[in-house]
Short mmCIF file of C-alpha atoms in Angstrom, two decimals:
data_model
loop_
_atom_site.label_atom_id
_atom_site.label_comp_id
_atom_site.label_asym_id
_atom_site.label_seq_id
_atom_site.Cartn_x
_atom_site.Cartn_y
_atom_site.Cartn_z
CA MET A 1 235.82 264.58 115.73
CA SER A 2 234.13 263.45 119.00
CA ASP A 3 234.02 265.53 122.14
CA ILE A 4 236.53 264.36 124.81
CA PRO A 5 236.25 266.67 128.13
CA SER A 6 239.60 267.07 129.47
CA GLU A 7 238.44 267.11 133.25
CA LEU A 8 237.23 263.46 132.88
CA LYS A 9 239.23 260.17 133.11
CA TYR A 10 238.57 257.28 130.61
CA ALA A 11 238.78 253.60 130.29
CA SER A 12 239.72 252.11 126.83
CA SER A 13 236.22 250.47 126.72
CA HIS A 14 234.68 253.98 126.33
CA GLU A 15 233.44 254.47 129.80
CA TRP A 16 234.08 258.09 131.25
CA ALA A 17 234.58 258.46 135.20
CA ARG A 18 234.10 261.95 137.10
CA LEU A 19 235.76 262.28 140.37
CA GLU A 20 233.27 264.51 142.59
CA ASP A 21 234.16 266.58 146.05
CA ASP A 22 232.68 263.85 148.10
CA GLY A 23 235.13 261.21 146.91
CA SER A 24 232.46 259.23 144.83
CA VAL A 25 233.06 258.84 141.12
CA VAL A 26 229.92 259.12 138.23
CA VAL A 27 230.27 257.11 135.38
CA GLY A 28 228.93 257.34 131.83
CA ILE A 29 230.03 256.41 128.39
CA SER A 30 232.12 258.94 125.81
CA ASP A 31 230.52 260.63 123.14
CA HIS A 32 232.53 258.31 120.73
CA ALA A 33 230.95 255.27 122.27
CA GLN A 34 227.33 256.60 121.67
CA GLU A 35 228.26 257.56 118.15
CA LEU A 36 229.43 254.28 117.49
CA LEU A 37 226.30 252.66 119.32
CA GLY A 38 223.80 254.52 117.22
CA ASP A 39 220.35 255.22 118.85
CA VAL A 40 220.28 254.08 122.34
CA VAL A 41 216.76 252.10 123.20
CA TYR A 42 217.35 250.64 126.71
CA VAL A 43 220.08 250.98 129.36
CA GLU A 44 219.99 248.25 132.26
CA LEU A 45 221.59 249.77 135.10
CA PRO A 46 223.42 247.82 138.23
CA GLU A 47 221.59 247.04 141.26
CA MET A 48 221.88 249.66 144.24
CA ASP A 49 224.57 248.87 146.80
CA ALA A 50 225.91 246.16 144.57
CA GLU A 51 229.98 245.69 145.46
CA VAL A 52 231.90 245.64 142.17
CA ALA A 53 235.47 245.42 140.97
CA ALA A 54 237.13 247.29 138.39
CA GLY A 55 236.51 245.69 134.94
CA ASP A 56 233.48 243.97 136.15
CA GLU A 57 230.23 244.02 133.88
CA VAL A 58 227.75 246.02 135.55
CA ALA A 59 225.62 247.45 133.03
CA VAL A 60 224.27 247.10 129.62
CA VAL A 61 223.46 249.54 126.91
CA GLU A 62 221.18 248.34 124.06
CA SER A 63 221.11 250.17 120.95
CA VAL A 64 219.35 249.78 117.59
CA LYS A 65 222.34 248.03 116.59
CA ALA A 66 223.40 245.67 119.36
CA ALA A 67 223.81 245.19 123.18
CA SER A 68 226.92 246.31 124.77
CA ASP A 69 228.35 245.79 128.03
CA ILE A 70 229.51 248.62 130.38
CA TYR A 71 232.45 247.98 132.63
CA ALA A 72 233.03 249.50 136.11
CA PRO A 73 236.05 251.57 135.68
CA VAL A 74 236.98 251.48 139.44
CA SER A 75 236.21 249.12 142.68
CA GLY A 76 233.92 250.00 145.05
CA THR A 77 229.96 250.12 145.76
CA ILE A 78 226.94 251.24 143.73
CA ILE A 79 225.47 254.37 145.68
CA GLU A 80 223.39 255.94 143.00
CA ILE A 81 221.99 255.11 139.53
CA ASN A 82 220.37 257.15 136.83
CA ASP A 83 216.74 256.14 137.01
CA ASN A 84 215.76 258.62 134.40
CA LEU A 85 217.56 256.59 131.58
CA GLU A 86 214.65 254.00 131.99
CA ASP A 87 212.28 256.18 130.32
CA ALA A 88 214.62 258.31 128.27
CA PRO A 89 217.38 256.16 127.31
CA GLU A 90 218.00 258.33 124.30
CA THR A 91 219.58 260.82 126.83
CA VAL A 92 222.87 258.87 126.55
CA ASN A 93 222.96 260.10 123.09
CA THR A 94 221.94 263.53 123.48
CA ASP A 95 224.04 264.48 126.76
CA SER A 96 226.38 261.67 127.28
CA TYR A 97 228.82 263.49 129.82
CA GLY A 98 225.59 265.16 131.66
CA ASP A 99 222.36 263.69 132.00
CA GLY A 100 223.29 260.64 130.27
CA TRP A 101 225.23 259.56 133.24
CA MET A 102 224.51 255.80 134.41
CA PHE A 103 225.86 255.14 137.86
CA ARG A 104 227.83 256.50 140.85
CA ILE A 105 230.38 254.40 142.59
CA GLN A 106 232.00 254.95 146.11
CA PRO A 107 235.24 253.81 145.37
CA SER A 108 236.99 251.16 147.77
CA ASN A 109 240.23 252.63 146.87
CA ASP A 110 240.72 256.19 146.11
CA GLY A 111 243.80 255.64 143.98
CA ASP A 112 241.93 253.66 141.40
CA ILE A 113 240.91 256.30 139.24
CA ASN A 114 244.45 257.64 138.67
CA GLU A 115 244.97 254.17 136.62
CA LEU A 116 242.52 255.24 133.81
CA LEU A 117 243.45 257.26 130.72
CA ASP A 118 243.41 261.16 130.58
CA ALA A 119 241.87 262.79 127.73
CA ASP A 120 244.66 262.77 125.49
CA ALA A 121 245.30 259.33 125.77
CA TYR A 122 241.78 258.24 125.41
CA ALA A 123 241.74 260.48 122.11
CA GLU A 124 244.87 258.36 121.02
CA SER A 125 243.41 255.19 121.90
CA ILE A 126 240.25 255.83 119.88
CA ALA A 127 242.43 257.50 116.83
CA ASP A 128 243.71 254.04 116.25
CA GLU A 129 240.42 252.17 115.95
CA MET B 1 235.94 248.56 99.12
CA GLY B 2 232.57 247.57 98.33
CA LEU B 3 230.19 248.07 95.52
CA LYS B 4 228.65 251.40 94.84
CA THR B 5 224.82 252.24 93.88
CA PRO B 6 224.64 255.21 91.59
CA PHE B 7 223.16 256.94 94.63
CA TYR B 8 226.43 256.53 96.59
CA GLN B 9 227.72 260.08 96.61
CA HIS B 10 224.13 261.58 97.43
CA HIS B 11 224.36 259.29 100.77
CA ILE B 12 227.77 260.95 101.32
CA ASP B 13 226.66 264.60 100.74
CA ALA B 14 223.59 263.66 103.05
CA GLY B 15 225.91 262.89 105.66
CA ALA B 16 225.33 258.81 105.83
CA LYS B 17 226.99 256.60 107.99
CA MET B 18 228.14 253.70 105.35
CA VAL B 19 228.50 249.99 106.15
CA ASP B 20 228.99 246.88 104.25
CA PHE B 21 225.57 245.25 103.23
CA GLY B 22 226.05 242.07 101.32
CA GLY B 23 229.22 243.52 99.40
CA TRP B 24 227.45 246.99 98.81
CA ASP B 25 228.35 250.16 100.47
CA MET B 26 224.91 251.19 101.98
CA PRO B 27 223.88 253.85 104.28
CA ILE B 28 222.92 252.64 107.63
CA ASN B 29 221.37 255.71 108.84
CA TYR B 30 222.14 259.33 108.11
CA GLY B 31 222.09 260.61 111.74
CA SER B 32 219.52 258.84 113.74
CA GLN B 33 217.65 255.52 112.65
CA ILE B 34 214.93 256.12 114.99
CA ASP B 35 214.12 259.59 113.60
CA GLU B 36 214.15 257.89 110.06
CA HIS B 37 211.84 255.21 111.34
CA GLN B 38 209.50 257.66 112.70
CA THR B 39 209.48 259.96 109.35
CA VAL B 40 208.36 256.94 107.54
CA ARG B 41 205.46 256.13 109.58
CA THR B 42 204.27 260.09 109.72
CA ASP B 43 205.47 261.48 106.64
CA ALA B 44 207.80 260.07 103.77
CA GLY B 45 211.26 258.72 103.59
CA MET B 46 213.37 257.36 100.78
CA PHE B 47 215.65 254.48 100.64
CA ASP B 48 218.25 253.45 98.14
CA VAL B 49 217.41 249.94 97.10
CA SER B 50 219.64 249.87 93.95
CA HIS B 51 221.30 247.07 95.29
CA MET B 52 218.52 244.57 94.62
CA THR B 53 218.60 242.72 91.41
CA ILE B 54 216.24 243.35 88.57
CA VAL B 55 215.96 240.24 86.50
CA ASP B 56 214.12 240.41 83.10
CA VAL B 57 212.26 237.10 82.06
CA THR B 58 211.39 237.00 78.42
CA GLY B 59 210.40 234.71 75.60
CA ALA B 60 207.55 232.61 74.23
CA ASP B 61 207.80 230.25 77.52
CA ALA B 62 208.19 232.94 80.08
CA LYS B 63 204.87 232.25 81.78
CA PRO B 64 205.35 228.27 81.84
CA TYR B 65 208.85 228.93 83.20
CA LEU B 66 207.96 230.82 85.94
CA ARG B 67 204.68 228.77 86.81
CA LYS B 68 207.81 225.92 87.26
CA LEU B 69 209.98 228.23 88.92
CA LEU B 70 207.88 230.01 91.49
CA ALA B 71 205.68 228.55 94.51
CA ASN B 72 203.01 231.25 93.95
CA ASP B 73 201.15 231.11 90.64
CA ILE B 74 202.13 233.87 87.98
CA ALA B 75 199.27 232.62 86.16
CA LYS B 76 196.96 234.81 88.59
CA LEU B 77 198.70 237.98 87.12
CA THR B 78 196.62 239.08 83.96
CA GLU B 79 196.53 242.74 84.04
CA SER B 80 199.61 244.56 82.79
CA GLY B 81 201.58 245.86 85.73
CA LYS B 82 200.21 243.55 88.54
CA ALA B 83 203.02 242.12 90.80
CA LEU B 84 203.26 238.89 92.92
CA TYR B 85 205.11 238.11 95.97
CA SER B 86 206.90 234.45 95.90
CA GLY B 87 209.21 232.09 97.12
CA MET B 88 211.54 230.72 94.91
CA LEU B 89 212.49 227.15 96.25
CA ASN B 90 214.69 224.37 95.88
CA GLU B 91 213.70 220.55 95.47
CA ASP B 92 213.60 220.34 99.19
CA GLY B 93 211.19 223.05 99.57
CA GLY B 94 213.84 225.28 101.05
CA VAL B 95 213.51 228.96 100.15
CA ILE B 96 216.28 229.96 97.78
CA ASP B 97 215.01 233.51 97.90
CA ASP B 98 211.74 235.76 98.23
CA LEU B 99 211.19 237.99 95.29
CA ILE B 100 208.48 240.30 93.53
CA THR B 101 207.41 239.44 90.05
CA TYR B 102 205.75 242.13 87.77
CA TYR B 103 203.62 241.01 84.75
CA ILE B 104 204.16 242.99 81.59
CA ASP B 105 202.77 240.43 79.40
CA ASP B 106 202.61 236.75 78.46
CA THR B 107 206.51 236.92 77.10
CA PHE B 108 207.75 239.67 79.45
CA TYR B 109 207.84 239.38 83.38
CA ARG B 110 210.18 241.57 85.48
CA VAL B 111 211.43 239.76 88.79
CA VAL B 112 212.99 241.98 91.62
CA VAL B 113 215.21 239.65 94.08
CA ASN B 114 217.56 240.23 97.07
CA ALA B 115 221.16 241.70 96.70
CA SER B 116 222.83 239.28 98.90
CA THR B 117 221.57 236.16 96.59
CA ARG B 118 222.09 237.61 93.30
CA GLU B 119 224.60 235.18 92.07
CA LYS B 120 222.90 232.12 93.37
CA ASP B 121 219.74 233.23 92.14
CA LEU B 122 220.87 234.18 88.60
CA ALA B 123 222.70 230.55 88.30
CA TRP B 124 219.57 228.91 89.85
CA MET B 125 217.40 230.78 87.31
CA GLU B 126 219.20 230.12 84.38
CA LYS B 127 219.89 226.10 85.20
CA GLN B 128 215.94 226.01 85.39
CA ALA B 129 215.39 227.85 82.14
CA GLN B 130 217.17 225.19 79.85
CA ASP B 131 214.26 223.35 79.06
CA PHE B 132 212.02 226.60 78.04
CA ASP B 133 212.37 228.99 75.39
CA VAL B 134 213.01 231.79 77.79
CA LYS B 135 215.66 234.26 78.21
CA VAL B 136 216.76 235.31 81.87
CA ALA B 137 218.81 238.34 82.00
CA HIS B 138 220.03 240.95 84.78
CA ASN B 139 218.68 244.28 83.86
CA PRO B 140 221.35 246.94 84.81
CA ASP B 141 219.85 249.76 83.32
CA TYR B 142 218.15 251.22 86.42
CA ALA B 143 218.80 252.55 90.04
CA MET B 144 215.95 251.78 92.42
CA LEU B 145 214.41 253.91 95.28
CA ALA B 146 211.53 253.01 97.57
CA VAL B 147 209.87 256.23 98.87
CA GLN B 148 207.47 255.23 101.75
CA GLY B 149 204.92 256.79 104.13
CA PRO B 150 201.59 258.22 104.55
CA ASN B 151 202.91 261.33 102.59
CA ALA B 152 205.20 259.33 100.08
CA ILE B 153 202.62 259.13 97.33
CA ALA B 154 201.61 262.98 97.20
CA LYS B 155 205.21 264.18 97.64
CA THR B 156 206.49 261.74 95.02
CA GLN B 157 203.60 262.71 92.65
CA SER B 158 204.74 266.37 92.85
CA VAL B 159 208.10 265.55 91.38
CA PHE B 160 206.69 263.62 88.56
CA THR B 161 206.24 264.62 84.94
CA ASP B 162 202.61 265.37 83.59
CA ALA B 163 202.71 261.99 81.84
CA GLN B 164 203.94 260.23 85.00
CA LYS B 165 201.41 261.90 87.07
CA GLN B 166 198.47 260.75 84.91
CA ALA B 167 199.90 257.12 84.41
CA SER B 168 200.58 256.41 88.18
CA LYS B 169 197.54 258.39 89.95
CA ASP B 170 194.99 255.55 90.27
CA ILE B 171 197.71 252.80 90.24
CA GLY B 172 196.37 250.20 92.96
CA VAL B 173 198.51 248.22 95.72
CA PHE B 174 200.86 245.89 94.09
CA PHE B 175 200.48 247.22 90.83
CA ALA B 176 203.30 249.06 88.61
CA VAL B 177 203.34 251.30 85.27
CA GLU B 178 206.11 252.79 83.40
CA SER B 179 206.11 256.32 82.34
CA ASP B 180 208.65 258.67 80.93
CA GLY B 181 211.50 256.32 81.87
CA LEU B 182 210.58 255.31 85.30
CA PHE B 183 209.00 251.93 86.25
CA ILE B 184 206.80 252.91 89.18
CA ALA B 185 205.27 250.22 91.53
CA ARG B 186 203.05 250.73 94.58
CA THR B 187 204.90 248.13 96.61
CA GLY B 188 207.15 248.44 99.58
CA TYR B 189 208.85 246.79 102.75
CA THR B 190 207.81 249.25 105.56
CA GLY B 191 203.88 248.70 106.23
CA GLU B 192 203.20 252.02 104.52
CA ASP B 193 201.76 253.12 101.32
CA GLY B 194 204.52 254.45 98.75
CA TYR B 195 206.19 253.64 95.74
CA GLU B 196 209.40 251.53 94.85
CA ILE B 197 210.69 253.14 91.58
CA MET B 198 212.97 251.83 89.08
CA VAL B 199 215.00 255.15 87.87
CA PRO B 200 217.19 254.95 84.51
CA LEU B 201 220.72 255.85 85.38
CA ALA B 202 220.94 259.13 83.52
CA GLN B 203 217.95 260.51 85.91
CA VAL B 204 219.33 259.31 89.08
CA ASP B 205 220.69 262.79 90.30
CA THR B 206 217.70 264.84 89.22
CA PHE B 207 215.46 262.16 90.73
CA TRP B 208 217.23 262.13 93.95
CA ASN B 209 217.40 265.93 94.33
CA ALA B 210 213.62 266.78 93.35
CA LEU B 211 212.68 264.41 96.09
CA LEU B 212 214.95 265.89 98.50
CA ASP B 213 213.41 269.28 97.73
CA ALA B 214 209.92 267.87 97.85
CA GLY B 215 210.66 267.10 101.43
CA VAL B 216 211.28 263.43 101.21
CA LYS B 217 213.92 262.43 103.92
CA PRO B 218 216.94 259.97 102.87
CA CYS B 219 216.47 256.89 105.25
CA GLY B 220 218.79 254.22 106.04
CA LEU B 221 219.14 250.18 106.06
CA GLY B 222 218.94 250.75 110.02
CA ALA B 223 215.27 252.10 109.81
CA ARG B 224 214.27 249.77 106.75
CA ASP B 225 214.95 246.84 109.25
CA THR B 226 212.89 248.18 112.22
CA LEU B 227 210.09 249.02 109.82
CA ARG B 228 210.02 245.54 108.17
CA LEU B 229 209.98 244.05 111.53
CA GLU B 230 206.90 246.04 112.73
CA ALA B 231 205.30 245.25 109.55
CA GLY B 232 205.90 241.69 109.88
CA MET B 233 207.91 240.94 106.66
CA ASN B 234 210.52 238.65 106.48
CA LEU B 235 214.16 239.27 105.92
CA TYR B 236 216.34 236.62 103.69
CA GLY B 237 219.06 235.10 105.26
CA GLN B 238 217.60 235.94 108.52
CA ASP B 239 214.00 234.77 108.77
CA MET B 240 214.41 231.93 106.22
CA ASP B 241 216.79 230.40 103.85
CA GLU B 242 217.37 227.22 102.15
CA THR B 243 217.01 225.20 104.93
CA VAL B 244 213.87 226.60 106.19
CA SER B 245 210.36 225.51 104.48
CA PRO B 246 207.85 228.45 103.59
CA LEU B 247 205.29 226.42 105.78
CA GLU B 248 207.45 227.51 108.69
CA ALA B 249 208.38 230.74 107.45
CA ASN B 250 205.07 232.58 107.51
CA MET B 251 204.87 232.07 103.97
CA GLY B 252 202.28 229.50 103.44
CA TRP B 253 199.92 232.08 101.81
CA THR B 254 202.50 232.53 98.91
CA ILE B 255 201.90 228.82 97.93
CA THR B 256 199.38 228.24 95.44
CA TRP B 257 198.36 224.54 95.49
CA GLU B 258 195.51 224.88 92.48
CA PRO B 259 195.66 223.62 90.35
CA ALA B 260 197.07 220.49 91.35
CA ASP B 261 198.72 219.58 88.46
CA ARG B 262 201.18 222.83 88.28
CA ASP B 263 204.21 221.02 89.19
CA PHE B 264 206.30 223.97 90.79
CA ILE B 265 209.76 223.31 92.06
CA GLY B 266 209.49 222.05 95.50
CA ARG B 267 206.03 221.07 95.36
CA LYS B 268 206.69 217.47 96.26
CA ALA B 269 208.71 218.29 99.24
CA LEU B 270 205.90 220.79 100.64
CA GLU B 271 203.32 217.99 100.11
CA GLN B 272 205.30 215.60 101.98
CA GLN B 273 205.74 218.22 104.80
CA LYS B 274 201.99 218.74 105.24
CA ALA B 275 201.43 214.93 104.98
CA ASP B 276 203.82 214.64 107.87
CA GLY B 277 202.56 217.37 109.80
CA VAL B 278 204.19 220.83 109.80
CA LYS B 279 206.00 221.13 113.30
CA ASN B 280 207.07 224.77 113.60
CA LYS B 281 205.71 228.20 113.01
CA LEU B 282 206.78 231.69 112.60
CA ALA B 283 205.19 233.74 115.38
CA GLY B 284 205.40 237.30 116.47
CA LEU B 285 206.78 238.05 120.06
CA VAL B 286 206.38 241.25 122.15
CA LEU B 287 208.55 241.17 125.29
CA GLU B 288 206.74 241.94 128.48
CA GLY B 289 209.83 242.37 130.71
CA LYS B 290 212.62 244.54 130.14
CA GLY B 291 215.90 244.28 127.68
CA VAL B 292 215.96 243.92 123.65
CA MET B 293 215.30 240.67 121.98
CA ARG B 294 217.83 240.09 119.08
CA ALA B 295 218.19 237.25 116.51
CA HIS B 296 218.85 234.01 117.86
CA MET B 297 217.71 234.13 121.13
CA LYS B 298 216.37 230.83 122.91
CA VAL B 299 212.91 230.47 123.24
CA ILE B 300 211.29 228.44 126.03
CA CYS B 301 207.70 227.47 125.69
CA GLU B 302 205.31 226.72 128.36
CA ASP B 303 205.45 222.64 127.44
CA GLY B 304 209.16 222.87 127.77
CA SER B 305 209.58 222.77 124.28
CA ILE B 306 212.40 225.15 122.32
CA GLY B 307 212.33 227.81 119.94
CA GLU B 308 214.58 230.68 118.46
CA THR B 309 214.14 234.21 117.55
CA THR B 310 214.92 234.98 114.13
CA SER B 311 214.74 238.81 114.16
CA GLY B 312 214.50 240.96 116.97
CA THR B 313 214.42 244.77 117.90
CA MET B 314 213.10 247.57 119.94
CA SER B 315 210.22 248.81 118.33
CA PRO B 316 210.24 252.62 117.81
CA THR B 317 206.35 252.54 117.34
CA LEU B 318 205.27 250.29 120.30
CA LYS B 319 208.47 251.11 122.52
CA LYS B 320 208.44 247.64 123.18
CA SER B 321 211.02 244.86 122.35
CA ILE B 322 209.35 242.71 119.25
CA ALA B 323 210.80 239.84 117.57
CA PHE B 324 210.00 237.09 114.98
CA ALA B 325 210.64 233.46 116.56
CA ARG B 326 210.57 230.00 115.11
CA ILE B 327 208.65 227.86 117.63
CA PRO B 328 206.62 224.78 117.78
CA LYS B 329 203.11 225.01 116.51
CA THR B 330 202.06 223.50 119.88
CA ALA B 331 203.26 226.65 121.77
CA GLY B 332 200.92 228.56 123.80
CA GLU B 333 200.53 232.36 124.40
CA GLN B 334 203.38 232.79 126.70
CA VAL B 335 206.85 231.96 126.33
CA MET B 336 210.14 232.78 127.84
CA VAL B 337 213.09 234.36 125.98
CA GLU B 338 216.80 233.83 127.34
CA MET B 339 218.24 237.08 127.15
CA ARG B 340 221.80 237.61 128.51
CA GLY B 341 221.78 234.68 130.98
CA LYS B 342 218.10 235.74 132.19
CA GLN B 343 214.55 234.29 131.08
CA VAL B 344 212.17 237.12 130.28
CA PRO B 345 208.60 236.51 129.71
CA ALA B 346 207.06 237.30 126.20
CA LYS B 347 203.82 237.27 124.64
CA VAL B 348 203.10 235.21 121.30
CA VAL B 349 201.29 237.12 118.78
CA LYS B 350 200.80 237.17 114.92
CA ALA B 351 203.82 238.19 113.23
CA CYS B 352 202.69 241.56 112.16
CA PHE B 353 202.94 244.60 114.34
CA VAL B 354 202.31 247.93 112.81
CA ARG B 355 200.21 248.61 109.89
CA ASN B 356 199.88 252.25 108.17
CA GLY B 357 201.20 253.86 111.26
CA LYS B 358 198.87 251.89 113.42
CA PRO B 359 199.85 249.35 116.38
CA LEU B 360 198.01 246.00 115.69
CA ILE B 361 198.77 244.74 119.07
#
């Protein structure tokens, strides 16, 4: 059974999103997603200051198996990327909800994050797979 | 539900993630593919290769039959136990399969062919056998384990019977010996030393458990693929198939042209190709930019000519992406690989990246 922290929001495409106190949103991929991918060997992160819309392909995770697109869960501006993944992509496997985070978005619309799934709904969505 | 090898339950017990491979339920990894890869480069790992097919070729004409069937010449095999790698070609010179033949004696050869090609191989071998006094028979009496890595031989020796230790202690590379039921071959598909061992079905459980106790770690098909790619070994169906000439698949060394009157299947087509000029080669690529090369990516050469990757991965040993690519022989040392809409530079090298734990590039 994979780990699905209840304080996070999720996209059905397996990204998690965490609303910070300053209103920004941190994004990574779920434990379930890293499990499906297998060992992650490379992460292509979005450009800093890029304007993205919810659902846009903004990053790529390459595992030993395949390349997978990562979608922006909310619209906004990329204000930080996790450079550490360049040298240690395996962090996505070992700490998918912590040091394995990928990028931070300043949302253009504060309400967007509420459109995402909560932990229970995400758990249900992956149970059907 | 797919076919199950005799080691199936052991994979489940070891926590394997199982996938379909050519109709077989096989372990892709037991947790981390990269850890398994490193285990084989630095210690000893074991792979279930029981899905591969053992075909025994017996009879008075076994030798002339195989000299006709295979592009490499089994007449080179004169010492019992000696093995030979070869392509089995069709009349057009395309590769039906690549395989290993073990010489037992002039009337008994043991051939190991790929899993995914079993039915067509057996059909082809039987068809070609019609004019010969020879019997071609799938041998279902064995499971097969590959134990590979710098410590593979020592750890495997520790579980052998005294007779097996004695029989196998001095066997050379690409030799096999049979002892106390095991058929022990010093071959592999990883670029490391080790054995490929045919295990009688009754000994499967004890042999697997003994190797586990000796510290040999189970490794899956995922690691097997990155290991063979680093070692520069072709995968049938991916790097070559019936539409590809061995001359364009890095298999030129497996074709024995002399004596000129040995009329092996595909010879005429290959001679014609040589006369016309072989256009492509299977080269190695090392990515210089970021990303991971995969199969079927477009390769653009300096002169504008086009090729294609056939296999690609992130090399755990080199920490760079490597690939095999079929590209024009005229290609220079630098190419661009089209990856996800971008062109990324790569260097052209010989298709062999790592041997015995050491980077070659």
